[in-house]
Amino acid sequence: MADMITLEAKKRERVGKGAARKERREGNVPAVIYGDGQDPVSISLDYNLMFNLIFKGGFKQTLFEVDVEGTKTRVICRAVQLDPVKDTPVHIDFFRLGKGATLDLEIPVVFLNEEECPGLKAGGALNVVRHSIMVTVRANAIPSEIEVDLIALEVGESIHISQITLPEGSKSTITDRDFTIVSVAAPGGATDEDEDEVDEDADATEDGAETPDADAAKSED
């Protein structure tokens, strides 16, 4: 599970483009917290801290506790707006998580034992169909990664979603097929089956490109 990070924030009394520019000049990033049936709260966060957190990776899979002058709120990032020229953060949207909330998140896949994979040792090529998997998770149990072990994968074989153990509390959002995650192709390219899998999964990936979706946050209360 990814660790929860506490962020110290200040409440912004003024909103709008002028107020946001002023915050950025003072070394802050304007942000907003919304969701869970409550009014939005405009806040500002330290620029240097947010820059480092955003660009170290996994920002949208990280659970945050935002402390707004003593009021603590559990959130997850919904969107980061970047400057189109400088590629620096100019605004952040956080989604408020109620008690028992679940989310649909895209979690990165990590492959284990590549050096020991018999198919690769025999000259095969690793064909990664999915670099991440969309899963439904509880907000208090967001995994940082999904492990896929290649220790027994031979040339011409594939690993499907049914063959891996997802982190506790996680389940795939795709339930109508046993999709391929990775395979080892013989020298010369991917098999027709793998190419079909890539085409078939493209539509599903597009549906979840912006994650986590505010509409995907659900409360079990």
XYZ file of N, CA and C in Angstrom:
663
model
N 0.840 -1.193 0.000
C 0.000 0.000 0.000
C 0.873 1.240 0.000
N 0.492 2.239 -0.789
C 1.220 3.497 -0.811
C 0.996 4.245 0.500
N 2.057 4.884 1.005
C 1.957 5.636 2.249
C 1.143 6.906 2.041
N 0.399 7.296 3.091
C -0.336 8.553 3.028
C 0.607 9.691 3.395
N 0.550 10.766 2.635
C 1.417 11.925 2.831
C 0.578 13.091 3.342
N 1.078 13.757 4.375
C 0.389 14.926 4.915
C 0.893 16.190 4.231
N -0.027 17.018 3.784
C 0.302 18.286 3.135
C -0.237 19.436 3.979
N 0.630 20.392 4.284
C 0.202 21.598 4.986
C -0.276 22.613 3.951
N -1.475 23.126 4.141
C -2.055 24.056 3.172
C -2.654 25.266 3.878
N -2.785 26.334 3.113
C -3.456 27.539 3.594
C -4.740 27.732 2.794
N -5.782 28.171 3.470
C -7.041 28.434 2.788
C -6.941 29.740 2.019
N -7.426 29.721 0.778
C -7.425 30.935 -0.049
C -8.786 31.612 0.061
N -8.764 32.837 0.517
C -10.011 33.588 0.641
C -10.445 34.168 -0.700
N -9.462 34.452 -1.562
C -9.762 35.027 -2.868
C -9.462 34.005 -3.955
N -10.333 33.944 -4.965
C -10.145 33.025 -6.083
C -10.174 33.816 -7.381
N -9.894 33.125 -8.479
C -9.839 33.800 -9.773
C -8.420 33.847 -10.300
N -8.280 34.246 -11.563
C -6.971 34.235 -12.216
C -5.973 35.161 -11.532
N -6.428 36.359 -11.161
C -5.521 37.301 -10.518
C -4.997 36.783 -9.195
N -5.884 36.227 -8.382
C -5.479 35.678 -7.089
C -4.560 34.475 -7.267
N -4.833 33.654 -8.290
C -3.992 32.484 -8.550
C -2.593 32.905 -8.982
N -2.503 33.910 -9.831
C -1.186 34.402 -10.258
C -0.402 34.939 -9.060
N -1.073 35.621 -8.168
C -0.418 36.149 -6.968
C 0.146 35.013 -6.121
N -0.613 33.934 -5.970
C -0.138 32.775 -5.214
C 1.122 32.194 -5.841
N 1.128 32.091 -7.167
C 2.287 31.513 -7.846
C 3.512 32.418 -7.709
N 3.307 33.723 -7.754
C 4.431 34.652 -7.573
C 5.027 34.532 -6.168
N 4.197 34.160 -5.211
C 4.654 34.029 -3.829
C 5.210 32.640 -3.521
N 5.363 31.803 -4.553
C 5.966 30.485 -4.363
C 4.998 29.400 -3.953
N 3.740 29.565 -4.318
C 2.722 28.570 -3.984
C 2.048 28.030 -5.242
N 1.359 26.915 -5.081
C 0.530 26.355 -6.148
C -0.927 26.420 -5.691
N -1.797 27.120 -6.404
C -3.217 27.122 -6.040
C -3.835 25.751 -6.300
N -4.777 25.383 -5.445
C -5.423 24.076 -5.573
C -6.844 24.177 -5.032
N -7.609 23.112 -5.272
C -8.981 23.065 -4.766
C -9.278 21.654 -4.287
N -10.063 21.550 -3.227
C -10.561 20.271 -2.722
C -12.073 20.257 -2.919
N -12.579 19.191 -3.559
C -14.021 19.108 -3.780
C -14.471 17.659 -3.654
N -15.783 17.448 -3.687
C -16.321 16.095 -3.662
C -16.936 15.713 -2.326
N -17.497 14.514 -2.268
C -18.133 13.935 -1.090
C -19.318 14.775 -0.622
N -19.969 15.469 -1.559
C -21.164 16.224 -1.232
C -20.932 17.474 -0.412
N -19.684 17.931 -0.333
C -19.360 19.124 0.449
C -18.936 20.267 -0.469
N -18.940 21.471 0.076
C -18.526 22.635 -0.702
C -17.033 22.565 -1.024
N -16.632 23.064 -2.192
C -15.202 23.099 -2.523
C -14.448 24.067 -1.617
N -13.178 23.743 -1.383
C -12.309 24.584 -0.563
C -11.087 24.949 -1.393
N -10.845 26.240 -1.575
C -9.680 26.713 -2.323
C -8.500 26.841 -1.369
N -7.362 26.266 -1.770
C -6.181 26.247 -0.906
C -4.938 26.615 -1.709
N -3.836 26.826 -0.999
C -2.538 27.009 -1.646
C -1.530 26.094 -0.965
N -0.596 25.572 -1.764
C 0.416 24.628 -1.294
C 1.797 25.110 -1.710
N 2.815 24.673 -0.971
C 4.183 25.065 -1.286
C 4.596 24.544 -2.664
N 5.085 25.435 -3.516
C 5.416 25.073 -4.895
C 6.511 24.010 -4.962
N 7.614 24.213 -4.260
C 8.745 23.285 -4.360
C 8.356 21.879 -3.923
N 7.588 21.787 -2.845
C 7.146 20.478 -2.371
C 6.276 19.795 -3.413
N 5.309 20.529 -3.975
C 4.402 19.921 -4.934
C 5.116 19.547 -6.223
N 6.050 20.372 -6.671
C 6.819 20.053 -7.877
C 7.527 18.712 -7.704
N 8.202 18.535 -6.564
C 8.942 17.294 -6.319
C 8.010 16.092 -6.224
N 6.871 16.258 -5.562
C 5.935 15.143 -5.425
C 5.330 14.745 -6.767
N 4.994 15.730 -7.572
C 4.354 15.451 -8.864
C 5.296 14.720 -9.805
N 6.543 15.164 -9.860
C 7.449 14.631 -10.875
C 8.287 13.445 -10.407
N 8.133 13.026 -9.171
C 8.833 11.806 -8.755
C 8.046 10.560 -9.153
N 6.793 10.751 -9.581
C 5.981 9.636 -10.065
C 4.981 9.143 -9.036
N 3.890 8.570 -9.536
C 2.871 7.985 -8.676
C 1.997 8.985 -7.952
N 1.987 10.232 -8.408
C 1.252 11.279 -7.692
C -0.246 10.988 -7.646
N -0.798 10.500 -8.754
C -2.241 10.248 -8.805
C -2.644 8.947 -8.116
N -1.679 8.153 -7.681
C -1.982 6.944 -6.925
C -1.678 7.120 -5.440
N -1.354 8.338 -5.027
C -0.964 8.598 -3.644
C -2.124 9.189 -2.853
N -2.307 8.665 -1.660
C -3.330 9.186 -0.757
C -2.721 10.309 0.077
N -3.398 11.455 0.123
C -2.907 12.612 0.872
C -3.886 12.972 1.989
N -3.323 13.495 3.069
C -4.125 14.137 4.100
C -3.747 15.613 4.082
N -4.667 16.448 3.656
C -4.399 17.882 3.556
C -4.851 18.556 4.847
N -3.901 19.218 5.500
C -4.177 19.939 6.741
C -4.356 21.415 6.398
N -5.613 21.857 6.382
C -5.919 23.251 6.061
C -6.151 24.004 7.365
N -5.064 24.533 7.892
C -5.134 25.326 9.124
C -5.848 24.577 10.244
N -5.484 23.297 10.405
C -6.028 22.482 11.484
C -7.147 21.547 11.084
N -7.767 21.774 9.946
C -8.819 20.884 9.453
C -8.213 19.893 8.469
N -8.272 18.602 8.801
C -7.623 17.577 7.993
C -8.640 16.866 7.096
N -8.258 16.708 5.834
C -9.133 16.088 4.842
C -8.340 15.072 4.037
N -8.886 13.872 3.907
C -8.234 12.829 3.113
C -8.631 12.995 1.651
N -7.633 13.060 0.765
C -7.896 13.351 -0.648
C -6.996 12.514 -1.543
N -7.342 12.527 -2.826
C -6.468 11.983 -3.862
C -6.504 12.947 -5.042
N -5.414 13.014 -5.793
C -5.338 13.966 -6.899
C -6.294 13.573 -8.015
N -7.043 14.545 -8.482
C -7.922 14.342 -9.635
C -7.259 14.834 -10.912
N -6.557 15.965 -10.852
C -5.929 16.518 -12.052
C -4.835 17.500 -11.658
N -3.815 17.565 -12.511
C -2.737 18.547 -12.364
C -2.669 19.360 -13.643
N -2.798 20.667 -13.524
C -2.665 21.548 -14.684
C -1.228 22.044 -14.751
N -0.576 21.839 -15.909
C 0.813 22.246 -16.103
C 0.897 23.435 -17.043
N 1.894 24.276 -16.810
C 2.159 25.382 -17.724
C 2.547 24.804 -19.082
N 1.901 25.218 -20.183
C 2.178 24.618 -21.493
C 3.583 24.878 -22.011
N 4.261 25.884 -21.496
C 5.618 26.203 -21.948
C 6.663 25.682 -20.969
N 6.490 25.986 -19.694
C 7.484 25.622 -18.684
C 7.297 24.210 -18.140
N 6.123 23.620 -18.359
C 5.814 22.280 -17.852
C 5.906 22.230 -16.328
N 5.471 23.288 -15.674
C 5.471 23.365 -14.217
C 4.030 23.401 -13.712
N 3.774 22.922 -12.498
C 2.395 22.877 -11.994
C 1.841 24.265 -11.719
N 0.629 24.526 -12.222
C -0.016 25.821 -11.992
C -1.324 25.673 -11.206
N -1.881 24.464 -11.154
C -3.102 24.248 -10.372
C -3.304 22.751 -10.166
N -3.849 22.391 -9.006
C -4.090 20.986 -8.675
C -5.528 20.825 -8.185
N -6.199 19.785 -8.682
C -7.530 19.417 -8.196
C -7.403 18.189 -7.304
N -7.938 18.269 -6.098
C -7.978 17.123 -5.190
C -9.430 16.709 -4.977
N -9.649 15.387 -4.940
C -10.990 14.865 -4.686
C -11.072 14.366 -3.252
N -12.057 14.865 -2.530
C -12.257 14.512 -1.121
C -12.797 13.090 -1.009
N -12.225 12.303 -0.113
C -12.611 10.905 0.048
C -13.396 10.720 1.337
N -14.641 10.291 1.204
C -15.456 10.014 2.374
C -15.093 8.668 2.986
N -15.650 8.397 4.144
C -15.392 7.137 4.825
C -15.876 5.967 3.971
N -15.015 4.958 3.803
C -15.384 3.779 3.034
C -15.353 3.961 1.533
N -14.759 5.059 1.048
C -14.742 5.339 -0.392
C -13.886 4.331 -1.145
N -14.301 4.031 -2.377
C -13.488 3.219 -3.281
C -13.219 4.022 -4.546
N -12.145 3.639 -5.244
C -11.713 4.374 -6.433
C -11.339 3.411 -7.536
N -11.495 3.861 -8.777
C -10.940 3.161 -9.930
C -9.636 3.862 -10.289
N -8.525 3.144 -10.157
C -7.206 3.724 -10.398
C -6.391 2.844 -11.328
N -5.518 3.481 -12.096
C -4.598 2.761 -12.961
C -3.293 2.564 -12.193
N -2.967 1.303 -11.888
C -1.800 0.978 -11.067
C -0.705 0.394 -11.961
N 0.535 0.900 -11.852
C 1.614 0.404 -12.711
C 1.978 -1.051 -12.420
N 2.386 -1.752 -13.483
C 2.817 -3.144 -13.381
C 4.339 -3.194 -13.279
N 4.835 -4.017 -12.371
C 6.274 -4.235 -12.217
C 6.552 -5.706 -12.506
N 7.503 -5.973 -13.389
C 7.826 -7.346 -13.772
C 9.021 -7.847 -12.969
N 8.840 -9.021 -12.353
C 9.876 -9.626 -11.524
C 10.604 -10.726 -12.286
N 11.880 -10.920 -11.951
C 12.701 -12.033 -12.451
C 12.862 -12.043 -13.968
N 13.032 -10.874 -14.573
C 13.278 -10.824 -16.019
C 14.556 -11.569 -16.388
N 15.597 -11.424 -15.570
C 16.873 -12.074 -15.884
C 16.777 -13.589 -15.795
N 15.829 -14.086 -14.994
C 15.676 -15.530 -14.831
C 14.571 -16.108 -15.709
N 13.887 -15.276 -16.477
C 12.789 -15.747 -17.320
C 13.313 -16.715 -18.380
N 12.844 -17.973 -18.398
C 13.371 -18.952 -19.356
C 13.128 -18.565 -20.810
N 11.997 -17.936 -21.092
C 11.712 -17.520 -22.464
C 12.674 -16.460 -22.960
N 13.026 -15.518 -22.101
C 13.980 -14.477 -22.488
C 15.390 -15.041 -22.593
N 15.727 -15.962 -21.712
C 17.056 -16.589 -21.763
C 17.223 -17.418 -23.030
N 16.083 -17.891 -23.581
C 16.130 -18.688 -24.810
C 16.120 -17.817 -26.061
N 16.135 -16.499 -25.890
C 16.193 -15.601 -27.038
C 14.882 -14.943 -27.406
N 13.832 -15.217 -26.631
C 12.542 -14.597 -26.908
C 12.531 -13.116 -26.558
N 11.491 -12.429 -27.021
C 11.353 -10.990 -26.770
C 10.156 -10.745 -25.857
N 10.363 -9.899 -24.853
C 9.284 -9.575 -23.928
C 8.285 -8.640 -24.609
N 7.038 -9.062 -24.670
C 5.973 -8.267 -25.283
C 5.013 -7.809 -24.184
N 5.177 -6.561 -23.747
C 4.347 -6.026 -22.669
C 3.060 -5.463 -23.269
N 1.943 -6.096 -22.970
C 0.649 -5.652 -23.471
C 0.076 -4.558 -22.572
N 0.302 -4.697 -21.269
C -0.221 -3.717 -20.306
C 0.880 -3.272 -19.350
N 1.170 -1.989 -19.376
C 2.130 -1.421 -18.425
C 1.443 -1.033 -17.125
N 0.124 -1.025 -17.119
C -0.650 -0.718 -15.919
C -1.991 -1.431 -16.018
N -2.642 -1.576 -14.873
C -3.932 -2.262 -14.814
C -4.912 -1.385 -14.048
N -6.098 -1.199 -14.612
C -7.137 -0.430 -13.943
C -7.838 -1.321 -12.924
N -7.798 -0.908 -11.664
C -8.397 -1.705 -10.604
C -9.290 -0.836 -9.722
N -10.240 -1.482 -9.071
C -11.046 -0.832 -8.043
C -10.410 -1.127 -6.698
N -10.134 -0.069 -5.929
C -9.450 -0.229 -4.646
C -10.148 0.610 -3.582
N -9.964 0.216 -2.339
C -10.416 1.043 -1.233
C -9.436 2.192 -1.052
N -9.950 3.337 -0.669
C -9.105 4.522 -0.543
C -8.020 4.361 0.513
N -8.235 3.480 1.488
C -7.221 3.282 2.522
C -6.294 2.114 2.215
N -6.363 1.588 0.991
C -5.507 0.455 0.618
C -5.103 0.560 -0.847
N -4.533 1.695 -1.226
C -4.116 1.912 -2.612
C -2.727 1.311 -2.821
N -2.580 0.318 -3.694
C -1.260 -0.277 -3.924
C -0.385 0.641 -4.766
N 0.913 0.588 -4.540
C 1.838 1.397 -5.327
C 2.174 0.727 -6.649
N 2.021 -0.611 -6.714
C 2.348 -1.350 -7.942
C 1.683 -2.714 -7.913
N 1.645 -3.353 -9.075
C 1.153 -4.719 -9.210
C 2.295 -5.571 -9.748
N 2.641 -6.628 -9.027
C 3.778 -7.466 -9.402
C 3.344 -8.611 -10.317
N 4.142 -8.826 -11.373
C 3.931 -9.943 -12.291
C 5.250 -10.697 -12.399
N 5.250 -11.962 -11.999
C 6.473 -12.762 -11.945
C 6.684 -13.506 -13.265
N 7.863 -13.331 -13.854
C 8.193 -13.957 -15.139
C 9.028 -15.223 -14.979
N 9.179 -15.730 -13.770
C 10.119 -16.801 -13.481
C 9.854 -18.082 -14.271
N 8.615 -18.327 -14.693
C 8.295 -19.578 -15.394
C 7.800 -19.354 -16.814
N 7.920 -18.155 -17.336
C 7.342 -17.836 -18.647
C 8.258 -18.286 -19.781
N 7.727 -19.146 -20.642
C 8.483 -19.690 -21.771
C 8.141 -18.938 -23.058
N 8.932 -19.176 -24.112
C 8.658 -18.598 -25.426
C 7.279 -19.058 -25.904
N 6.471 -18.116 -26.373
C 5.138 -18.434 -26.864
C 4.060 -18.445 -25.797
N 4.439 -18.234 -24.539
C 3.463 -18.238 -23.454
C 3.095 -16.812 -23.041
N 1.941 -16.705 -22.404
C 1.443 -15.410 -21.936
C 1.035 -15.507 -20.473
N 0.996 -14.370 -19.822
C 0.436 -14.275 -18.471
C -0.827 -13.426 -18.560
N -1.936 -13.983 -18.070
C -3.219 -13.297 -18.098
C -3.585 -12.800 -16.703
N -4.598 -11.953 -16.641
C -4.992 -11.354 -15.369
C -5.375 -12.419 -14.345
N -5.946 -13.539 -14.803
C -6.364 -14.596 -13.880
C -5.185 -15.312 -13.236
N -3.987 -15.133 -13.791
C -2.815 -15.848 -13.298
C -2.010 -15.060 -12.270
N -2.399 -13.833 -11.993
C -1.649 -13.045 -11.018
C -2.513 -12.781 -9.789
N -1.837 -12.520 -8.694
C -2.525 -12.184 -7.454
C -2.496 -10.673 -7.281
N -3.659 -10.058 -7.353
C -3.736 -8.615 -7.170
C -3.547 -8.270 -5.699
N -3.062 -7.068 -5.414
C -2.912 -6.651 -4.013
C -4.229 -6.779 -3.261
N -4.147 -7.031 -1.970
C -5.339 -7.215 -1.149
C -6.271 -6.013 -1.262
N -7.541 -6.299 -1.482
C -8.534 -5.239 -1.586
C -8.689 -4.668 -2.977
N -7.942 -5.210 -3.959
C -8.008 -4.707 -5.334
C -8.707 -5.724 -6.227
N -9.441 -5.230 -7.217
C -10.028 -6.115 -8.221
C -10.044 -5.391 -9.559
N -9.832 -6.140 -10.615
C -9.780 -5.557 -11.949
C -11.132 -4.973 -12.330
N -11.101 -3.820 -13.002
C -12.350 -3.225 -13.483
C -12.862 -3.939 -14.729
N -11.982 -4.683 -15.400
C -12.379 -5.457 -16.581
C -12.695 -6.877 -16.130
N -13.928 -7.280 -16.255
C -14.351 -8.586 -15.752
C -14.919 -9.497 -16.833
N -15.010 -8.994 -18.077
C -15.660 -9.789 -19.121
C -14.687 -10.617 -19.946
N -13.388 -10.542 -19.649
C -12.413 -11.346 -20.387
C -11.132 -11.499 -19.571
N -10.405 -12.549 -19.868
C -9.139 -12.842 -19.191
C -8.006 -12.239 -20.019
N -7.787 -10.943 -19.874
C -6.880 -10.224 -20.770
C -5.407 -10.527 -20.480
N -4.608 -10.383 -21.539
C -3.171 -10.622 -21.461
C -2.456 -9.417 -20.869
N -1.473 -9.696 -20.023
C -0.639 -8.639 -19.456
C 0.717 -8.613 -20.147
N 1.302 -9.789 -20.347
C 2.633 -9.868 -20.948
C 2.806 -11.240 -21.593
N 3.668 -11.314 -22.585
C 3.997 -12.591 -23.215
C 5.455 -12.567 -23.643
N 5.968 -13.733 -23.987
C 7.303 -13.834 -24.571
C 7.137 -14.335 -25.993
N 7.480 -13.480 -26.944
C 7.343 -13.824 -28.357
C 8.633 -14.440 -28.876
N 8.489 -15.350 -29.838
C 9.659 -15.908 -30.498
C 10.347 -14.810 -31.300
N 11.643 -14.922 -31.522
C 12.330 -13.915 -32.338
C 11.606 -13.716 -33.659
N 11.280 -12.465 -33.988
C 10.557 -12.185 -35.223
C 9.283 -11.412 -34.997
N 8.836 -11.271 -33.727
C 7.674 -10.426 -33.471
C 6.629 -11.094 -32.628
N 5.592 -10.315 -32.297
C 4.492 -10.781 -31.460
C 3.590 -11.712 -32.248
N 2.891 -12.567 -31.531
C 1.939 -13.464 -32.175
C 0.683 -12.699 -32.541
N -0.137 -13.299 -33.418
C -1.400 -12.670 -33.799
C -2.301 -12.482 -32.584
N -2.242 -13.445 -31.635
C -3.083 -13.364 -30.438
C -2.736 -12.126 -29.624
N -1.430 -11.838 -29.495
C -1.003 -10.676 -28.724
C -1.409 -9.387 -29.414
N -1.302 -9.347 -30.759
C -1.670 -8.144 -31.490
C -3.162 -7.873 -31.356
N -3.971 -8.963 -31.389
C -5.408 -8.801 -31.209
C -5.714 -8.268 -29.820
N -4.950 -8.739 -28.822
C -5.167 -8.294 -27.445
C -4.887 -6.812 -27.302
N -3.839 -6.316 -27.956
C -3.509 -4.895 -27.897
C -4.637 -4.073 -28.481
N -5.156 -4.494 -29.659
C -6.241 -3.758 -30.297
C -7.501 -3.782 -29.444
N -7.793 -4.950 -28.847
C -9.012 -5.102 -28.068
C -8.976 -4.265 -26.810
N -7.782 -4.145 -26.204
C -7.656 -3.422 -24.949
C -7.520 -1.930 -25.140
N -7.279 -1.469 -26.353
C -7.064 -0.038 -26.578
C -8.280 0.772 -26.165
N -9.471 0.293 -26.528
C -10.685 1.027 -26.178
C -10.870 1.097 -24.673
N -10.582 -0.017 -23.985
C -10.756 -0.038 -22.535
C -9.792 0.916 -21.859
N -8.571 1.012 -22.376
C -7.583 1.915 -21.799
C -7.995 3.354 -21.989
N -8.547 3.676 -23.170
C -8.971 5.049 -23.431
C -10.072 5.473 -22.472
N -10.941 4.531 -22.100
C -12.036 4.862 -21.193
C -11.527 5.297 -19.832
N -10.320 4.822 -19.450
C -9.804 5.153 -18.128
C -8.567 5.993 -18.172
N -8.360 6.753 -19.257
C -7.123 7.504 -19.416
C -6.941 8.550 -18.343
N -8.005 9.230 -17.946
C -7.899 10.245 -16.906
C -8.287 9.608 -15.589
N -7.323 9.290 -14.752
C -7.618 8.656 -13.492
C -6.951 9.400 -12.373
N -7.487 9.350 -11.140
C -8.790 8.782 -10.856
C -9.906 9.713 -11.251
N -10.999 9.193 -11.747
C -12.146 10.006 -12.130
C -12.967 10.324 -10.892
N -13.357 11.566 -10.770
C -14.178 11.957 -9.626
C -15.453 11.137 -9.582
N -16.011 10.821 -10.759
C -17.233 10.032 -10.801
C -16.989 8.598 -10.374
N -15.706 8.166 -10.378
C -15.398 6.788 -10.020
C -15.232 6.618 -8.524
N -15.210 7.689 -7.755
C -15.105 7.591 -6.307
C -16.482 7.293 -5.736
N -16.554 6.218 -4.980
C -17.844 5.760 -4.493
C -17.773 5.583 -2.988
N -18.832 5.831 -2.285
C -18.877 5.644 -0.838
C -19.704 4.415 -0.523
N -19.193 3.608 0.386
C -19.900 2.394 0.767
C -20.805 2.629 1.964
N -20.790 3.864 2.511
C -21.654 4.168 3.654
C -23.102 4.337 3.207
